[in-house]
Each structure stands twice: as structure tokens, then as C-alpha cells.
Coordinates of C-alpha atoms in Angstrom, one line a residue:
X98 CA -37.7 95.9 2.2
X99 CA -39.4 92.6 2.8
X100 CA -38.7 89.3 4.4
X101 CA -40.8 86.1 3.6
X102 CA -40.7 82.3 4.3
X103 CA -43.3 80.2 3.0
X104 CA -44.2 76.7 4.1
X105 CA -40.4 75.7 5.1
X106 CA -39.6 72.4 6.0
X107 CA -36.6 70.5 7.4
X108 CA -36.5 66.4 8.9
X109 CA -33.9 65.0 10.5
X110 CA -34.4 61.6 9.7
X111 CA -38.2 60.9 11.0
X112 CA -38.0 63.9 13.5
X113 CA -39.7 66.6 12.1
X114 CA -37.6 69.9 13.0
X115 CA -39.4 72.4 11.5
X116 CA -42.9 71.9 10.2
X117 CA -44.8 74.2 6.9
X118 CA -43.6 77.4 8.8
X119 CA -44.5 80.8 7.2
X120 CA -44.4 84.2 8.2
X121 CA -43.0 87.7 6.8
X122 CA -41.1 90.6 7.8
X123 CA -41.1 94.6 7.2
X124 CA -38.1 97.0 7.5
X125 CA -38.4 98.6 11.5
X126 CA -39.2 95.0 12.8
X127 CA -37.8 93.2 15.7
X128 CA -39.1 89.8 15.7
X129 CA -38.7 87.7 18.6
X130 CA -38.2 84.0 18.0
X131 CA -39.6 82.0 21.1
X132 CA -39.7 78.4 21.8
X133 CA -38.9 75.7 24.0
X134 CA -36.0 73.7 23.3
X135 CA -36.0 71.6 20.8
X136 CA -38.6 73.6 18.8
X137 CA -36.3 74.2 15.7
X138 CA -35.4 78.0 16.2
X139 CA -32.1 77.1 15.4
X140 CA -32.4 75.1 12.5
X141 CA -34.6 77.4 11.2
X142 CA -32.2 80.3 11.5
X143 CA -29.4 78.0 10.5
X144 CA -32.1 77.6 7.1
X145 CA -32.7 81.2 6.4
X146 CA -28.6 81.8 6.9
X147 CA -28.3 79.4 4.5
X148 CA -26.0 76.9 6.5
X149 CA -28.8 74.3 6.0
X150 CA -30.7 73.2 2.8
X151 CA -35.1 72.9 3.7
X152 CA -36.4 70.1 2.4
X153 CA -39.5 72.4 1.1
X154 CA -40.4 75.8 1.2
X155 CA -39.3 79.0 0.3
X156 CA -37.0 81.8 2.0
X157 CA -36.9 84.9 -0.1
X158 CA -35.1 88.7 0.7
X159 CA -36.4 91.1 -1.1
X160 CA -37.6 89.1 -3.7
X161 CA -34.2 87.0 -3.7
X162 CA -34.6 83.4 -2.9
X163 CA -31.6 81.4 -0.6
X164 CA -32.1 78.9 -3.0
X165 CA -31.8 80.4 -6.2
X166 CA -29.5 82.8 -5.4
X167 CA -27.3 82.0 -2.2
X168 CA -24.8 84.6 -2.5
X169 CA -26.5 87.2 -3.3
X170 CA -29.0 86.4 -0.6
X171 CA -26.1 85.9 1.9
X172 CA -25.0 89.5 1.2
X173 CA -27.9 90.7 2.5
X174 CA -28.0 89.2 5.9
X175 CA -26.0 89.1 9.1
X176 CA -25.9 86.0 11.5
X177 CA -25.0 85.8 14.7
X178 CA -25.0 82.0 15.9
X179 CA -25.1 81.0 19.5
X180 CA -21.6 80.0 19.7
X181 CA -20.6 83.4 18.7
X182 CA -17.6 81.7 17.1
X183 CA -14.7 84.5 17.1
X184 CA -11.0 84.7 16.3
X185 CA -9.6 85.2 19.9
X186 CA -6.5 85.9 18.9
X187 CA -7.5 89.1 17.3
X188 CA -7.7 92.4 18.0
X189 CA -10.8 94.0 18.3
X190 CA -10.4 96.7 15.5
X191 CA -8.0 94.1 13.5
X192 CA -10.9 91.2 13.5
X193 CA -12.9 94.2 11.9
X194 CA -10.6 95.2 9.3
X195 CA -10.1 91.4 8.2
X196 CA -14.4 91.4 8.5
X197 CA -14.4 94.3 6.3
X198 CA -11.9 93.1 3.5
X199 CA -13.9 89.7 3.0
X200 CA -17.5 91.9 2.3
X201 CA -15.3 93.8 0.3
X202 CA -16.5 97.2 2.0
X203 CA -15.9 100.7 0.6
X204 CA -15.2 103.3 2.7
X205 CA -14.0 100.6 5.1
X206 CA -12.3 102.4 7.7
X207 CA -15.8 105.2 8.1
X208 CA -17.6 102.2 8.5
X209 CA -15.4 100.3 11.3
X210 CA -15.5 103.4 13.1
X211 CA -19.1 103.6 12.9
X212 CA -19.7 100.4 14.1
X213 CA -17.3 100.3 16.8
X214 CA -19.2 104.0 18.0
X215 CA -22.5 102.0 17.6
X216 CA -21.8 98.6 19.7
X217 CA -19.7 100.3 22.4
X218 CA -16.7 99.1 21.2
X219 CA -14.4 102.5 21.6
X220 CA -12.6 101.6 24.7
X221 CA -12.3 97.8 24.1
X222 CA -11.2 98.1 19.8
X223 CA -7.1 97.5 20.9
X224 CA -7.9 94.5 23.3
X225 CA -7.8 90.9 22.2
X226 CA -11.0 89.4 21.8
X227 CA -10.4 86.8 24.1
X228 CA -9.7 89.1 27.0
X229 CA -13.0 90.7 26.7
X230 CA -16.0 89.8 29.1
X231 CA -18.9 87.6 27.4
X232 CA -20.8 91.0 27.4
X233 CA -18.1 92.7 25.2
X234 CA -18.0 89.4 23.1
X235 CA -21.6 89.7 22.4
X236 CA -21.5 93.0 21.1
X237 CA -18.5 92.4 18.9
X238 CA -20.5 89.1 17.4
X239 CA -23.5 91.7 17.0
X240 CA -20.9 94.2 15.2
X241 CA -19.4 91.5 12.6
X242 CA -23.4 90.6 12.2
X243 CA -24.1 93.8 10.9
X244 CA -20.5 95.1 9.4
X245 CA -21.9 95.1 5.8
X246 CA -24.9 97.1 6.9
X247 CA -27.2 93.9 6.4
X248 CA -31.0 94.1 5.5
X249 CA -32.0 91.5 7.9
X250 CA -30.3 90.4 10.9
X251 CA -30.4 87.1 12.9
X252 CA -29.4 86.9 16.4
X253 CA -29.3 83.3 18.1
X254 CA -29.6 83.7 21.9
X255 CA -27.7 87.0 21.6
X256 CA -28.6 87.8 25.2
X257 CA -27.7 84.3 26.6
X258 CA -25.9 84.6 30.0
X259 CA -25.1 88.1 30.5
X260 CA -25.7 90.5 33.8
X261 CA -28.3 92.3 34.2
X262 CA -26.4 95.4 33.1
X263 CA -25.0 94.0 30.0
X264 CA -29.0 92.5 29.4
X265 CA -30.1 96.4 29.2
X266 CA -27.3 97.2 26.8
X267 CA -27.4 94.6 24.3
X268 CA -31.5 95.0 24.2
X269 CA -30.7 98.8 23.6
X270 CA -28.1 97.8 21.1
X271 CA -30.6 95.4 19.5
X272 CA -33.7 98.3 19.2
X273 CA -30.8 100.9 17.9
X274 CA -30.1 98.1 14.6
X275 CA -34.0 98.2 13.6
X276 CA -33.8 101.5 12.2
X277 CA -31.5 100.3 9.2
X278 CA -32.8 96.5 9.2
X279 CA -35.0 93.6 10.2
X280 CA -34.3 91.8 13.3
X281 CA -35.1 88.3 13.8
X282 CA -33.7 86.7 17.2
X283 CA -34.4 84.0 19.2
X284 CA -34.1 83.8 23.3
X285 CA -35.7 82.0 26.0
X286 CA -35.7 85.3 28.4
X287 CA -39.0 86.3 28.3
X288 CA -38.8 90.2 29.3
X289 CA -36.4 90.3 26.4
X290 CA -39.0 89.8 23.9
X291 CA -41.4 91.9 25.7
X292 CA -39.1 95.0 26.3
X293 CA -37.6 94.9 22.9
X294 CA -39.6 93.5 21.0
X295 CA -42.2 94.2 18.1
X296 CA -44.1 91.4 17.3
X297 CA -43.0 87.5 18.4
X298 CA -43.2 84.3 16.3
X299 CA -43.6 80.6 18.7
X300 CA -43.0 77.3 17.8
X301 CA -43.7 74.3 19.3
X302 CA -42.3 71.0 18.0
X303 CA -41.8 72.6 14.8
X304 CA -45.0 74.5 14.2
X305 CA -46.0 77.9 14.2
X306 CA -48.2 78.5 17.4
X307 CA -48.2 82.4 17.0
X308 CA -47.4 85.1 15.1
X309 CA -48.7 88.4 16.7
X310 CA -47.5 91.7 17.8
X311 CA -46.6 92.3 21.6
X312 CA -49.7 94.8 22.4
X313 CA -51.9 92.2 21.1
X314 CA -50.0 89.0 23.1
X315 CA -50.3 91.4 26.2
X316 CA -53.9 92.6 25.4
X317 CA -56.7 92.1 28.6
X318 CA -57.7 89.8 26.2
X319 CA -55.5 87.5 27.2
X320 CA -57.0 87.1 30.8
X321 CA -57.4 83.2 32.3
X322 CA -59.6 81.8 34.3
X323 CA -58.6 80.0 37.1
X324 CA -60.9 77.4 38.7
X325 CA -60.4 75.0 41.1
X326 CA -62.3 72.0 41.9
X327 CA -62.6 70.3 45.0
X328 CA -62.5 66.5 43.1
X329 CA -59.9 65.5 41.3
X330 CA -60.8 66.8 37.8
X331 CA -58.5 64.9 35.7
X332 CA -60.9 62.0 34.3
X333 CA -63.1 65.0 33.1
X334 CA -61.0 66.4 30.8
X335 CA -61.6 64.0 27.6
X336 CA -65.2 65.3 27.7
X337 CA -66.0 67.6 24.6
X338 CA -66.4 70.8 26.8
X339 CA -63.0 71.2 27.5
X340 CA -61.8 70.3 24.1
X341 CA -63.1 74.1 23.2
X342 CA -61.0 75.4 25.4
X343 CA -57.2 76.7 25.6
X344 CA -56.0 75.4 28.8
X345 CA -53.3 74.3 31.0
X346 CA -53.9 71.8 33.8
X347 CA -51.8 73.0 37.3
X348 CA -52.5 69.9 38.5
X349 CA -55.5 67.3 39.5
X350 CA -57.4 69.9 40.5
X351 CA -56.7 73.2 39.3
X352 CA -57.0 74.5 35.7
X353 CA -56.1 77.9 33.5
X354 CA -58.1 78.7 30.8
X355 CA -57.2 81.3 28.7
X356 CA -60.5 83.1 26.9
X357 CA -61.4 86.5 25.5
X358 CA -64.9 86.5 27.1
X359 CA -63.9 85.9 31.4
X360 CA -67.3 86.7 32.5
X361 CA -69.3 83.7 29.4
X362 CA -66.7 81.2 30.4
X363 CA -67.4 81.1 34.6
X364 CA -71.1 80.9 33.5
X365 CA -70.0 78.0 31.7
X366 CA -67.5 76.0 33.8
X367 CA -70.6 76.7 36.4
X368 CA -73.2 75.0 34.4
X369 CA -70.4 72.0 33.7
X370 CA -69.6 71.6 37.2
X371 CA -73.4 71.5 37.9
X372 CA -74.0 68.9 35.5
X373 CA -71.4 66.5 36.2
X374 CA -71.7 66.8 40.4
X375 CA -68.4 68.5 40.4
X376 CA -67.9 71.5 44.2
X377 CA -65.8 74.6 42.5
X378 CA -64.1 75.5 45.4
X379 CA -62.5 78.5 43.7
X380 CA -62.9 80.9 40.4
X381 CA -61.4 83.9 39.3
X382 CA -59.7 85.9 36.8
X383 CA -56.0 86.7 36.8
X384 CA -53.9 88.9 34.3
X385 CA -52.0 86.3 32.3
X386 CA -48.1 86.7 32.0
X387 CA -45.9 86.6 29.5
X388 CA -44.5 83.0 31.0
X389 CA -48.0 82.1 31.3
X390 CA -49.1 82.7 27.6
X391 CA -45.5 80.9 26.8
X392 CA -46.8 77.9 28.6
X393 CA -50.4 77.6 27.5
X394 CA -49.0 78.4 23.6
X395 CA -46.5 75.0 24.3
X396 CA -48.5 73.1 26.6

């Protein structure tokens, strides 16, 4: 069971949305899909769904292509939009049965049943799905997603505004679906990605910024430096030293910098600052978070 998508491309006019983005997926994955907004996370889910047409690049399913063969492609996937667009007016159990008749699924009522056992649906299944909590809603979105027992499964914000309770739930609901399928979903909540998570993709403005698993994001590796200067370093930073460097400016005087080597890179900003007649008025080394890794990846 495999998942790539090579080199795919969409433009909206002259804004590039999505930029030559490439990566691949194995059965057992959950793939986080982080960026800030306006990245193209959602058109590129809306693209691998098929609801939009790339302008290049490939998306191919185990070894089915979207574009050569949408509907048996579209079989094979589940989608769960951001809007989570349901019937309202429908029961639970009744939405599930009319789900089940379009994917034409055999052994249709086994298979409600096992869903509604697997999202936590047993209580809610004779309720109307517009008198359920957004937490409930979620997890009936997540059960149409994954109905016909999908090979890969997207999830767009599936997490997006729920308590804290109904956070640890869906997450659990989210790691229970990888043992049957891929998982690709997108979120801006951070610990999401960390606590469920196998490996995360980033984009920024449209290109790939990572594409690494979570014990390597998280790695000591990824320790900064901070230094702060007592002048105002700003005018400094077009010099070639710093173009070397991964960092995020705080603000006129303070700097991260992100490097695997802590202890070569304080020699260094200490020769720098003695060469240019710059004070450091402080430098150390700080565990870098998962928000700050977001930033300097976006910066």
C-alpha cells in the first residue's frame, strides 16, 4: 500500500498555491499536514480528493493515478473537508445507511455497526445530526470518511474547535484508523501533530519546507542559539555570515539560530561579534519547541 505525489502544481491566476510538491506515504502512517494559512494545505487536499484538477504533477494510489483513473482512485480514499458538510436532517445511523448504499457496501449493516462501535457513535446513532455537539459531528464526518474502509484518509482541520476532552478523543480516534490506512491531515494545533503523529509534511507559500518524522523534528538536534546583542543588530544581517544560518530575528536585537553543532556556532557568532565591534550581552542554548521549529521552518 503506497501513496505518492510527484512535483504537483496548482495557480490561481498568478498566485502560486501549491509549488512542485512531492512526498510519499506507507500503510501505518499518520502524516501531519502543517502550515500557516494560506500555504495550500487545502488545495492540496482538495487535489489529491480529486475536487480540483493540478496544473502539473502526479497523484497516484497504489499505482492508480487521480488523473487517469478518478473513480477508481476516489474508491480508495476518504475525505473529510473542513466544513464537515453533513445532512442535518438525518439520523445518525440513517445518514449511514444512505453512506453505505452509494459505496455500494456488502455486508452493509456489519459494517455500520462497526463503525458506529469504532467512532463512539453507539449512544448518539438515533439522534439527528444536527442535535449533536461539534465533537459528535466530528466523529460522524470521520465515520462517513472511512465507511468504505478507505486506503488513505484525509482529514482537513478534523480537530478544529473542539474541548480539550473531545481533542484527546478524536486524536485517539485518529491513531486507531492507521492500523487499516494512511492518514494524511492537516491542523494548525501543534501538540496534535506531535502526540499523534508519525512523521509531518510543512509548507510555506506553497513549497515543501519539511518532510521528516517526529523523533527527528524533536531530535536535540534541533537546539537554537539565542544571542543577544547590546546594538541594534538589524543592519548586520545582509552580511554573508548570517546567510549560512537558519534563523529567526525576535527583534532588533535578539536572534534564534537553529544549528546541529551549539557549541561551533557560539565560537562563531563570538568571532563575528568581535570582528564587527558588536557587545553580546547574552548567549545560550535553549531546547527548541515545536511552535518554534514551526516558526523558523515559515519564517
Amino acid at each position: 500500500m503506497s501513496f505518492i505525489v510527484s512535483q504537483l502544481s496548482k495557480n490561481y491566476d498568478s498566485q502560486v498555491a501549491v509549488d512542485s510538491l512531492s512526498f510519499s506515504m506507507k500503510k501505518g502512517a499518520v502524516v501531519g499536514f502543517l502550515g500557516p494559512n494560506g500555504a495550500g494545505k487545502s488545495t492540496t487536499l482538495k487535489m489529491i480528493a480529486g475536487f480540483l484538477q493540478p496544473d502539473h504533477g502526479t497523484i497516484a494510489l497504489n499505482g492508480i493515478s487521480v488523473q487517469d483513473d478518478p473513480i477508481a482512485f476516489k474508491k480508495m480514499i476518504g475525505y473529510l473537508p473542513e466544513s464537515n458538510p453533513l445532512y442535518d436532517e438525518m439520523y445518525v445511523k440513517e445518514y449511514f445507511i444512505f453512506l453505505s448504499e452509494i459505496h455500494q457496501i456488502a455486508n452493509a449493516r456489519k459494517r455500520i455497526a462497526d463503525v458506529i462501535a469504532q467512532t463512539g457513535l453507539g449512544s448518539m446513532q438515533h439522534k439527528k445530526i444536527g442535535a449533536l455537539s461539534k465533537g459528535y459531528k466530528q466523529r460522524v464526518g470521520i465515520a462517513a470518511a472511512i465507511i468504505h474502509e478507505p486506503a488513505l484518509v484525509l482529514l482537513d482541520e478534523p480537530t478544529s474547535g473542539l474541548d480539550p476532552n473531545q481533542l484527546i478523543e478524536i486524536r485517539n480516534l485518529i491513531k486507531s484508523l492507521s492500523a487499516h490506512a494512511m492518514i494524511l491531515f492537516s491542523t494548525h494545533i501543534l501538540q496534535e501533530v506531535a502526540a499523534t503523529c508519525t512523521s509531518v509534511l510543512v509548507l510555506h507559500q506553497g513549497k515543501l519546507v519539511a518532510n521528516t518524522s517526529i523523533v527527528e523534528l524533536l531530535q536535540p538536534t534541533q537546539q537554537s542559539v539565542v544571542v543577544i546583542f547590546e546594538e541594534d543588530i538589524s543592519a548586520h544581517l545582509m552580511d554573508a555570515f548570517w546567510g549560512k544560518l537558519n534563523f529567526l530575528q525576535q527583534d532588533k536585537h535578539t536572534l534564534v539560530i537553529k544549528m546541529k553543532d551549539p557549541n561551533l556556532l557560539k565560537q562563531n557568532l563570538m568571532r563575528y561579534a568581535l570582528d564587527n565591534s558588536l557587545n553580546i550581552q547574552s548567549l545560550h542554548t535553549q531546547e527548541t519547541s515545536l511552535e518554534e521549529i514551526f516558526k523558523l521552518l515559515t519564517h
